PDB file of C-alpha atoms in Angstrom:
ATOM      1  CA  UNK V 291     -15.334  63.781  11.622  1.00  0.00           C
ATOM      2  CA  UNK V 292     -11.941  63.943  10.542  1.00  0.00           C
ATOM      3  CA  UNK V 293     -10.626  61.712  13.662  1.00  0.00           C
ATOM      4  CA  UNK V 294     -13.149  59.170  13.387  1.00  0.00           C
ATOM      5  CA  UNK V 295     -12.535  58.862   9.394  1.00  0.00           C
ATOM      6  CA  UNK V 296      -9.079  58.431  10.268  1.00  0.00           C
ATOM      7  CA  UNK V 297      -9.676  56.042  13.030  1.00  0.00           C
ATOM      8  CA  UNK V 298     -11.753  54.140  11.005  1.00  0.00           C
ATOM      9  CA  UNK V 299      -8.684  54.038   8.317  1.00  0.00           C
ATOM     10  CA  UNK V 300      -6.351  52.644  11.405  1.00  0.00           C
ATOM     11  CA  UNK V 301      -8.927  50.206  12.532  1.00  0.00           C
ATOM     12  CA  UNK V 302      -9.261  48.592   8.749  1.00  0.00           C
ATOM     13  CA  UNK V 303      -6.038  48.557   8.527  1.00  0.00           C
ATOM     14  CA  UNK V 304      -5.563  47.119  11.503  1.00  0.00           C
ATOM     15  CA  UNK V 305      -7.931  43.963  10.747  1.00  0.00           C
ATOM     16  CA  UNK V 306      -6.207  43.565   7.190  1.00  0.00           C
ATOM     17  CA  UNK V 307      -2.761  43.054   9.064  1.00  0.00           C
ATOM     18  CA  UNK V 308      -4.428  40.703  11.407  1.00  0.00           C
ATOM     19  CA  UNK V 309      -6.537  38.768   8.885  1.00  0.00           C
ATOM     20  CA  UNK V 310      -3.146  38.790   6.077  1.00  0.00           C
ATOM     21  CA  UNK V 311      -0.998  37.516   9.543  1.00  0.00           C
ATOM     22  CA  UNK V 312      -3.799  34.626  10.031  1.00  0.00           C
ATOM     23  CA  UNK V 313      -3.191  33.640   6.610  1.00  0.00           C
ATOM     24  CA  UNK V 314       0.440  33.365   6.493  1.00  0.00           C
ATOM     25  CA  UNK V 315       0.214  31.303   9.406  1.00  0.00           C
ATOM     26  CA  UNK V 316      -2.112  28.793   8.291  1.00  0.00           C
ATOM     27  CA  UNK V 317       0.011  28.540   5.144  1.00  0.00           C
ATOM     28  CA  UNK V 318       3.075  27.983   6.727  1.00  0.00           C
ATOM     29  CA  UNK V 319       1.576  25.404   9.213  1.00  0.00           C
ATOM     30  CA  UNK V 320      -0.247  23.379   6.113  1.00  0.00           C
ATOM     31  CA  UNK V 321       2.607  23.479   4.013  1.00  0.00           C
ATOM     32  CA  UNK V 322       2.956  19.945   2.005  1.00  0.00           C
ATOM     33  CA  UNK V 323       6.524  19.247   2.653  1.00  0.00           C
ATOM     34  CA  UNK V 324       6.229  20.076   6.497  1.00  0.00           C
ATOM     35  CA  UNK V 325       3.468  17.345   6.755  1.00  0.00           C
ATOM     36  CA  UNK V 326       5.514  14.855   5.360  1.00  0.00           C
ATOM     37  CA  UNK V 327       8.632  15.820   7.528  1.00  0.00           C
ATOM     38  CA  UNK V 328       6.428  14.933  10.903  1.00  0.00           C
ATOM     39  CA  UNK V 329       5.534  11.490   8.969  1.00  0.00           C
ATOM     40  CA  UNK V 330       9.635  11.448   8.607  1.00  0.00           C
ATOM     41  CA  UNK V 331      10.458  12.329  12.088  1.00  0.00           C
ATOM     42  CA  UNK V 332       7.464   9.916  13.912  1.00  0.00           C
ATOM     43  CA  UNK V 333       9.910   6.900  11.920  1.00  0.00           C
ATOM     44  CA  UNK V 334      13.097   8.358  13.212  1.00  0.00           C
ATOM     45  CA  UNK V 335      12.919   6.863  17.172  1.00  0.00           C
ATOM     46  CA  UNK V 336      12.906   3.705  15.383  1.00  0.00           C
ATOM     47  CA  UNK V 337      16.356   2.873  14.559  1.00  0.00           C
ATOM     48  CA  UNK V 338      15.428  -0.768  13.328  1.00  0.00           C
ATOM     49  CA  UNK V 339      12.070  -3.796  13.537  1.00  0.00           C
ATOM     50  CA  UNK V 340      11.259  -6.674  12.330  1.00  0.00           C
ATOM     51  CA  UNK V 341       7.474  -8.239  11.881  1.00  0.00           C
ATOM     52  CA  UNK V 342       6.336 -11.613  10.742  1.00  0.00           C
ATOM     53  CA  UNK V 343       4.029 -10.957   7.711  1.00  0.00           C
ATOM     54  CA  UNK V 344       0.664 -12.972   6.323  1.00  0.00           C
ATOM     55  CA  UNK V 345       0.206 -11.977   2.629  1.00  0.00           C
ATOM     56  CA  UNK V 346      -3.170 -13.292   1.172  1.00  0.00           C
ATOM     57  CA  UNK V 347      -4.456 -12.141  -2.407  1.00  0.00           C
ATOM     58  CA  UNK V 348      -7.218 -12.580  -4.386  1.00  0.00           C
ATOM     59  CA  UNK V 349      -6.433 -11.624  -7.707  1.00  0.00           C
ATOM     60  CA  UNK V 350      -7.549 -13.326 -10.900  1.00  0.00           C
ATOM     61  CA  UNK V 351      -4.747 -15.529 -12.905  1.00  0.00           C
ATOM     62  CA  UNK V 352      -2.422 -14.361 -10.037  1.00  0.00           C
ATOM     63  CA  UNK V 353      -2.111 -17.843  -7.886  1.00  0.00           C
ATOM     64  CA  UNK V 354      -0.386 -17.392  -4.767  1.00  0.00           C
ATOM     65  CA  UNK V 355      -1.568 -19.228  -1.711  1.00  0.00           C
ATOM     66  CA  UNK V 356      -1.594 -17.307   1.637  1.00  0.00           C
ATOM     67  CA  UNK V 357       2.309 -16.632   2.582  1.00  0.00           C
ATOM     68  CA  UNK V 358       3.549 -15.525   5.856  1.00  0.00           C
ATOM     69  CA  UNK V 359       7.248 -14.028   5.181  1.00  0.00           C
ATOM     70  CA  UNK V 360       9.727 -11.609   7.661  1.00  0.00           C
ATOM     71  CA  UNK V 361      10.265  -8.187   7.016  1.00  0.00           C
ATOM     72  CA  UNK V 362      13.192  -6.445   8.457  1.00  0.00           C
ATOM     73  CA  UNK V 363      13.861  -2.846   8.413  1.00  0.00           C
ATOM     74  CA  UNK V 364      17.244  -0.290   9.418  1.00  0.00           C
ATOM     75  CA  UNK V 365      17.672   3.119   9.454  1.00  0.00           C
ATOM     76  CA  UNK V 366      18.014   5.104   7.544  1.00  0.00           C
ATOM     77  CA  UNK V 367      16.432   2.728   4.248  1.00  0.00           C
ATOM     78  CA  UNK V 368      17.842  -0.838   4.563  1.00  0.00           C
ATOM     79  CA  UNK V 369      14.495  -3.030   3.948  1.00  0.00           C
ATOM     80  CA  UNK V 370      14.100  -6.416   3.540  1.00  0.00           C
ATOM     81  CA  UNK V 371      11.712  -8.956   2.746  1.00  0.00           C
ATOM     82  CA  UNK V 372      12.462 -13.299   3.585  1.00  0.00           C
ATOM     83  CA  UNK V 373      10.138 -15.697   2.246  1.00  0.00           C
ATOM     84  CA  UNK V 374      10.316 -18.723   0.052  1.00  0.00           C
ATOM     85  CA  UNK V 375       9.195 -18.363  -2.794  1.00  0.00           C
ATOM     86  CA  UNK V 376       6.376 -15.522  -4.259  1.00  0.00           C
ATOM     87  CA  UNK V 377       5.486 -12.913  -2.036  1.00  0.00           C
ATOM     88  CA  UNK V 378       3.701  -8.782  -2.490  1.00  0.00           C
ATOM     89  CA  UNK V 379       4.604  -6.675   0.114  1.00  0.00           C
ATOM     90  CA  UNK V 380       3.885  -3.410  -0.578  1.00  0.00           C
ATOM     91  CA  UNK V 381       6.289  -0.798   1.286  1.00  0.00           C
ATOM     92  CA  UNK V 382       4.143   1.944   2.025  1.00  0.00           C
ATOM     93  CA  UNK V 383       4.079   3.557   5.600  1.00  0.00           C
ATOM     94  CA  UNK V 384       7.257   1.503   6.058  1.00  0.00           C
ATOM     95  CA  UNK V 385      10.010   3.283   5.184  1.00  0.00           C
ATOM     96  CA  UNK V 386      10.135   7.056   6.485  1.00  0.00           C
ATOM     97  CA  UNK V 387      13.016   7.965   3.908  1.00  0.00           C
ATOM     98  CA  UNK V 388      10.108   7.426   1.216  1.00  0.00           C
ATOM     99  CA  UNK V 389       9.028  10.980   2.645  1.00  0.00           C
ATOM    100  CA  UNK V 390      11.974  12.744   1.727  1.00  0.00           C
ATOM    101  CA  UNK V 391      11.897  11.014  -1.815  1.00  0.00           C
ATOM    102  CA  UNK V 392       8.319  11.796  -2.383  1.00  0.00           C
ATOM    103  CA  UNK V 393       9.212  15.607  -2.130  1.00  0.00           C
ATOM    104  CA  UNK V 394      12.124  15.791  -3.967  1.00  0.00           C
ATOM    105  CA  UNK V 395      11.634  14.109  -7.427  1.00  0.00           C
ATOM    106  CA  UNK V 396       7.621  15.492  -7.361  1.00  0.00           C
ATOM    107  CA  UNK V 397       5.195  18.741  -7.420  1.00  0.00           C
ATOM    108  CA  UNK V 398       2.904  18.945  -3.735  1.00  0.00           C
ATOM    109  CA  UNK V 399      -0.595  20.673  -3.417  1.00  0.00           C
ATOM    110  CA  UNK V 400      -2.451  20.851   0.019  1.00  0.00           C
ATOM    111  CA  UNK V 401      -5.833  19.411  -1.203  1.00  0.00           C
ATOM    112  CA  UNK V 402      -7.554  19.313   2.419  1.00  0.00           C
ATOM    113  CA  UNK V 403      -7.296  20.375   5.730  1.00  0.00           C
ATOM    114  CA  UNK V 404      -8.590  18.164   9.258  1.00  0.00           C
ATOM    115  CA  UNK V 405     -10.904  21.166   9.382  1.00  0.00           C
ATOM    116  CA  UNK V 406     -12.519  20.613   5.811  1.00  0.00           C
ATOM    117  CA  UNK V 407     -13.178  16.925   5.671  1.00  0.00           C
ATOM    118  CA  UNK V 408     -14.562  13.573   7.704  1.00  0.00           C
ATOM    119  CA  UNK V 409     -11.074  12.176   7.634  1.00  0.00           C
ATOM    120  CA  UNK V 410      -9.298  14.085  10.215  1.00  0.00           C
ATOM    121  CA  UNK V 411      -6.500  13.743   7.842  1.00  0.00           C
ATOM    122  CA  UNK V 412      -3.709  16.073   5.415  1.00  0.00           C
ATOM    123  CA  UNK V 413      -4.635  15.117   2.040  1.00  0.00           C
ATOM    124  CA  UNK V 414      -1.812  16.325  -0.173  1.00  0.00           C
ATOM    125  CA  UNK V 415      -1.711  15.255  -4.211  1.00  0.00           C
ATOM    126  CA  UNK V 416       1.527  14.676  -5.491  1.00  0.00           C
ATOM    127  CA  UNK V 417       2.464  15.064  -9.479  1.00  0.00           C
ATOM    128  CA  UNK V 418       5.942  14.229 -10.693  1.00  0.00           C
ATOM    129  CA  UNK V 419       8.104  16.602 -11.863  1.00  0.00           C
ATOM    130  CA  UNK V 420       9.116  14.059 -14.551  1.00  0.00           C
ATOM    131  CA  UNK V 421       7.048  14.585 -17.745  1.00  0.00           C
ATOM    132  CA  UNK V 422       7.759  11.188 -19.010  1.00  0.00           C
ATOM    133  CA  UNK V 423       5.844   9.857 -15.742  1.00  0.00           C
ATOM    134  CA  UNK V 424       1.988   9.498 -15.969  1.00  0.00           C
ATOM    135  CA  UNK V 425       0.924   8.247 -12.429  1.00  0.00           C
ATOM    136  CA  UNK V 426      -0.248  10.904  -9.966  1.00  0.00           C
ATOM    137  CA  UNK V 427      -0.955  10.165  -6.051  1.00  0.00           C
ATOM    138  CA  UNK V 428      -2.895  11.269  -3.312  1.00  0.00           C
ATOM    139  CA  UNK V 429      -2.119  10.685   0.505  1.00  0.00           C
ATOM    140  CA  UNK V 430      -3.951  11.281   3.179  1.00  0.00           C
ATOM    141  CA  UNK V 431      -2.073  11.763   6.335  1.00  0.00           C
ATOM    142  CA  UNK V 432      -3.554  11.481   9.866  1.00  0.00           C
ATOM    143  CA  UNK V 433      -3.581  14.613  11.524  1.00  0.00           C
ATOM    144  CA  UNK V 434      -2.704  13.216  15.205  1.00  0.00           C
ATOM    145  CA  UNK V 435      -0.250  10.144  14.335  1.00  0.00           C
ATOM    146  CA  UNK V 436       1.158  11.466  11.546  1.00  0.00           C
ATOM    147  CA  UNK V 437       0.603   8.228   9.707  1.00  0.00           C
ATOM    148  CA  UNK V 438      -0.198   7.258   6.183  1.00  0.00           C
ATOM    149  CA  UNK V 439      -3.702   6.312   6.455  1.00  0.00           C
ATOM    150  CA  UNK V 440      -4.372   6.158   2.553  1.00  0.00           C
ATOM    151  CA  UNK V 441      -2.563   6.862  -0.906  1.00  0.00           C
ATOM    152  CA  UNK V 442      -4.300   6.766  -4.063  1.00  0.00           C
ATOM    153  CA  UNK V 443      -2.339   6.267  -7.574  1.00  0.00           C
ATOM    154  CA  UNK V 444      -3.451   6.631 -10.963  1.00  0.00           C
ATOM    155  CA  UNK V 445      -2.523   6.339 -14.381  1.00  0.00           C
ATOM    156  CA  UNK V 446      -3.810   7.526 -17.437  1.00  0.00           C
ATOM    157  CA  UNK V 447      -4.780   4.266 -19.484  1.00  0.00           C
ATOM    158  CA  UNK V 448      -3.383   2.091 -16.824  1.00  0.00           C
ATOM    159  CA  UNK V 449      -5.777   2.063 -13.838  1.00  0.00           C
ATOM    160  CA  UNK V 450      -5.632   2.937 -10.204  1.00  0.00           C
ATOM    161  CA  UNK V 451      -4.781   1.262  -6.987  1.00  0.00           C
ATOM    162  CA  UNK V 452      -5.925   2.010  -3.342  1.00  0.00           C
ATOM    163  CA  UNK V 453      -4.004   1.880  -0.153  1.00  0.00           C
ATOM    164  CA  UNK V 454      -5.591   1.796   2.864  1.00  0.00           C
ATOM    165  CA  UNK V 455      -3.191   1.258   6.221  1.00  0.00           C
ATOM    166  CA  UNK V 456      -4.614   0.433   9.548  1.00  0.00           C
ATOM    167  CA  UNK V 457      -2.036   0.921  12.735  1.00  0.00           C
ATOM    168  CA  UNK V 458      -1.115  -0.540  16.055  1.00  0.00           C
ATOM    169  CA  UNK V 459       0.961   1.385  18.848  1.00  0.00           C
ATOM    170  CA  UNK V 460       4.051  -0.703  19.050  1.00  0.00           C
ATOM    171  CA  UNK V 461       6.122   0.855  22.465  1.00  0.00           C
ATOM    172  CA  UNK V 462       5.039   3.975  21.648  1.00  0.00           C
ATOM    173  CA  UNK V 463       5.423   3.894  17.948  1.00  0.00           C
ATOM    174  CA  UNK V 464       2.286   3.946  14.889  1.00  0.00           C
ATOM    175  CA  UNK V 465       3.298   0.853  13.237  1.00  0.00           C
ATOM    176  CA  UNK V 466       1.321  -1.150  10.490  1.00  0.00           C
ATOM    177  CA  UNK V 467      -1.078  -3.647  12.251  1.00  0.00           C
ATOM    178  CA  UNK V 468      -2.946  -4.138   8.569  1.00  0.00           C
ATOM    179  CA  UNK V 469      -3.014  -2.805   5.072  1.00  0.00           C
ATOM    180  CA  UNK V 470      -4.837  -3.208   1.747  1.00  0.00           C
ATOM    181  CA  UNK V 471      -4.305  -2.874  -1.523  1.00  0.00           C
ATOM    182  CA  UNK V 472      -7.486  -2.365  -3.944  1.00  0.00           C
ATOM    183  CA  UNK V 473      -6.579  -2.654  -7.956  1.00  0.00           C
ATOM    184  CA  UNK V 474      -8.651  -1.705 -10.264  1.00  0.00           C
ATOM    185  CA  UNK V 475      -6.797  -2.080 -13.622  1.00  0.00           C
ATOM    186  CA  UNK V 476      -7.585  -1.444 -17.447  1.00  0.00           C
ATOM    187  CA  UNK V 477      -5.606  -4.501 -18.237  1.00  0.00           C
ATOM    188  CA  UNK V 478      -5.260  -7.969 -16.425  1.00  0.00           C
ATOM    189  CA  UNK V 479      -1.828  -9.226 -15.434  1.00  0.00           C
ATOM    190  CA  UNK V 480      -0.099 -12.457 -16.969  1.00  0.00           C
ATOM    191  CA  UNK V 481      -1.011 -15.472 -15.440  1.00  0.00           C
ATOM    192  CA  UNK V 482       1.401 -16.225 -12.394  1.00  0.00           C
ATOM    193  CA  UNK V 483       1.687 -20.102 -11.618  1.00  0.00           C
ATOM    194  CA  UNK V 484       2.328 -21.508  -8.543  1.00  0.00           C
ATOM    195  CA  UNK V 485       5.846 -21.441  -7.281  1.00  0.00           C
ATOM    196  CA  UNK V 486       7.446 -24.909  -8.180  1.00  0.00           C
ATOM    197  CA  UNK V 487      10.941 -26.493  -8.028  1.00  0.00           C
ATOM    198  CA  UNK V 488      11.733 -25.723 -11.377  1.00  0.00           C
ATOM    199  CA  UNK V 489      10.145 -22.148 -11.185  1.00  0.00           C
ATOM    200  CA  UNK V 490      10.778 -20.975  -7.407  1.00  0.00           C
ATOM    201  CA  UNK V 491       9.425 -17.579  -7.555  1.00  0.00           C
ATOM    202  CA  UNK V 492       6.461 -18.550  -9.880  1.00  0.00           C
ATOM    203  CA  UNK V 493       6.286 -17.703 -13.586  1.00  0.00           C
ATOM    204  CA  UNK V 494       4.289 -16.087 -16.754  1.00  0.00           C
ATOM    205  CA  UNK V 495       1.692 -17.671 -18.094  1.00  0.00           C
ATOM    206  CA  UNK V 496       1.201 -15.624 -21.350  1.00  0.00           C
ATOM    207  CA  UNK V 497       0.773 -11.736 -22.208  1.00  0.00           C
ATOM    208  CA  UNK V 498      -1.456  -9.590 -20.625  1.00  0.00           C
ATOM    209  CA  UNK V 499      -5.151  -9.121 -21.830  1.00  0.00           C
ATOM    210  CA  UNK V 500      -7.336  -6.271 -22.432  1.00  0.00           C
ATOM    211  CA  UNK V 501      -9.460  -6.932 -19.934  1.00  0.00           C
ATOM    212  CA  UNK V 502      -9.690  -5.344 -16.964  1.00  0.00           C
ATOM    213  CA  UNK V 503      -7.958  -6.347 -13.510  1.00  0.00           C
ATOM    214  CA  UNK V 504      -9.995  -6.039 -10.270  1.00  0.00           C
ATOM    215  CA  UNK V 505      -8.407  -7.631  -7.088  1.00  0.00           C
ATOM    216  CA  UNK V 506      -7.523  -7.305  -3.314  1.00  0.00           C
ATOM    217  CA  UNK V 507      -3.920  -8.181  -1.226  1.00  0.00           C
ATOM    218  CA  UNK V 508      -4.626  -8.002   2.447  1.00  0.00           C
ATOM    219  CA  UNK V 509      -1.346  -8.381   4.409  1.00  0.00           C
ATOM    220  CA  UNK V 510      -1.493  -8.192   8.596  1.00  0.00           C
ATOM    221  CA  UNK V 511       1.755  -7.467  10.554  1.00  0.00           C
ATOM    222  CA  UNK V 512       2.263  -9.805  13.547  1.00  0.00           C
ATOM    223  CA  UNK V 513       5.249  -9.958  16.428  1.00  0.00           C
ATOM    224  CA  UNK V 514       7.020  -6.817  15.845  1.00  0.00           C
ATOM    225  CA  UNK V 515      10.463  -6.512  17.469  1.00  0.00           C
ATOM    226  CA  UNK V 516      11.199  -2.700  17.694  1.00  0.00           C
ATOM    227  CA  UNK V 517      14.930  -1.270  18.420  1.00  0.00           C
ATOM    228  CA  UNK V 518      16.115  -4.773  19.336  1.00  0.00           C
ATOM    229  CA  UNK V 519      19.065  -4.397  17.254  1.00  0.00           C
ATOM    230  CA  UNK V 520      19.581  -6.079  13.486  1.00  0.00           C
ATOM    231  CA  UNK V 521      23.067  -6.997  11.630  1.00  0.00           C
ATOM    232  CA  UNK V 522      23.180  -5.754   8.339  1.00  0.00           C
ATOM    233  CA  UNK V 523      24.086  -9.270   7.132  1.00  0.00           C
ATOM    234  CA  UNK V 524      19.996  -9.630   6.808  1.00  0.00           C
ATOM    235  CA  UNK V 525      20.233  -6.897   4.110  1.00  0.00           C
ATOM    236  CA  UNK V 526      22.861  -8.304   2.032  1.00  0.00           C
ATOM    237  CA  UNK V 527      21.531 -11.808   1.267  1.00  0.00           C
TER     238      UNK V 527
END
């Protein structure tokens, strides 16, 4: 009795290593900032592109007719944006040094797993380590391109917006193909006019109101040029 009490002992023993082992590893492989590193390092075979851009919103009091503009980006965060005039173009799952800013100046926590939800996707919530900043985020990160499929952003008394990003494989590289915004804000923006000669970039109607902002920009990436080369006189305009 005394052998098989003590291999009993072993055996638990045994299956508390294995089960504590198990655990460390799925920690370690699900840890926040190493998910964002593989979004980092899927950016870093592109050393430079450039897309042409359609921008369409529907917004109300914001009047901006459908734009098409050029967007030109360089490793490792030269980014920039040619138009005439008025244009949105939000920068998210565009620039992979956003990664490594995201994790230094905030707080990550491993919401989800591939394994626990329909997405097949990383979601991670982010809270800034800066008190003074209200707006919290959540991404959700594909688990097989490593791309930023969603981020949602709040803020207390502000509102929220959505991000949903939609990819093409460009030579081997996840690249935007479309991406919208959803805003759902507590309080509607200033009225934006139309871009004019005496006011090129559009100007402000009035203050803001207190009612609430609901609206959509839809922007679609066309005619990517990936690692063709770009002079950093295009950044310095």
């Amino acid at each position: 009795m005394r052998y098989l009490y003590r291999g009993k002992r072993i055996l638990q023993t045994f299956l508390f290593f294995c089960a504590t082992l198990v655990a460390a590893l799925a920690e370690s492989q699900y840890r926040p900032d190493d998910i964002l590193i593989n979004v980092r390092d899927r950016m870093n075979s592109v050393r430079d592109y450039s897309a042409e851009v359609n921008v369409s919103v529907d917004i109300p009091r914001l009047r901006m007719p459908v734009k098409k503009v050029h967007i030109y980006f360089k490793q490792p965060d030269k980014f920039a944006v040619k138009t005439s005039g008025f244009a949105i173009v939000p920068k998210i799952g565009l620039l992979p040094a956003q990664m490594a800013s995201i994790s230094k100046n905030a707080e990550m926590f491993l919401r989800s797993t591939p394994e626990d939800n329909s997405d097949n996707a990383y979601i991670i919530d982010i809270h800034p380590r800066d008190l003074n900043n209200k707006m919290t985020s959540t991404v959700w990160v594909n688990a097989h391109r490593w791309t930023i499929d969603k981020v949602l952003m709040e803020a207390p008394d502000v509102g929220k917006t959505v991000v949903k990003i939609h990819y093409q494989n460009i030579d081997g590289v996840w690249l935007p193909d479309t991406t919208t915004v959803f805003l759902d804000m507590m309080h509607s923006i200033p009225e934006m006019q139309r871009p004019s000669v005496e006011f090129p970039v559009g100007y402000s109607g009035g203050a803001s109101s207190d009612e609430p902002l609901n609206g959509t920009i839809r922007i679609r990436f066309d005619n990517y040029r990936v690692n063709q080369g770009i002079g950093d006189d295009v950044f310095n305009e």
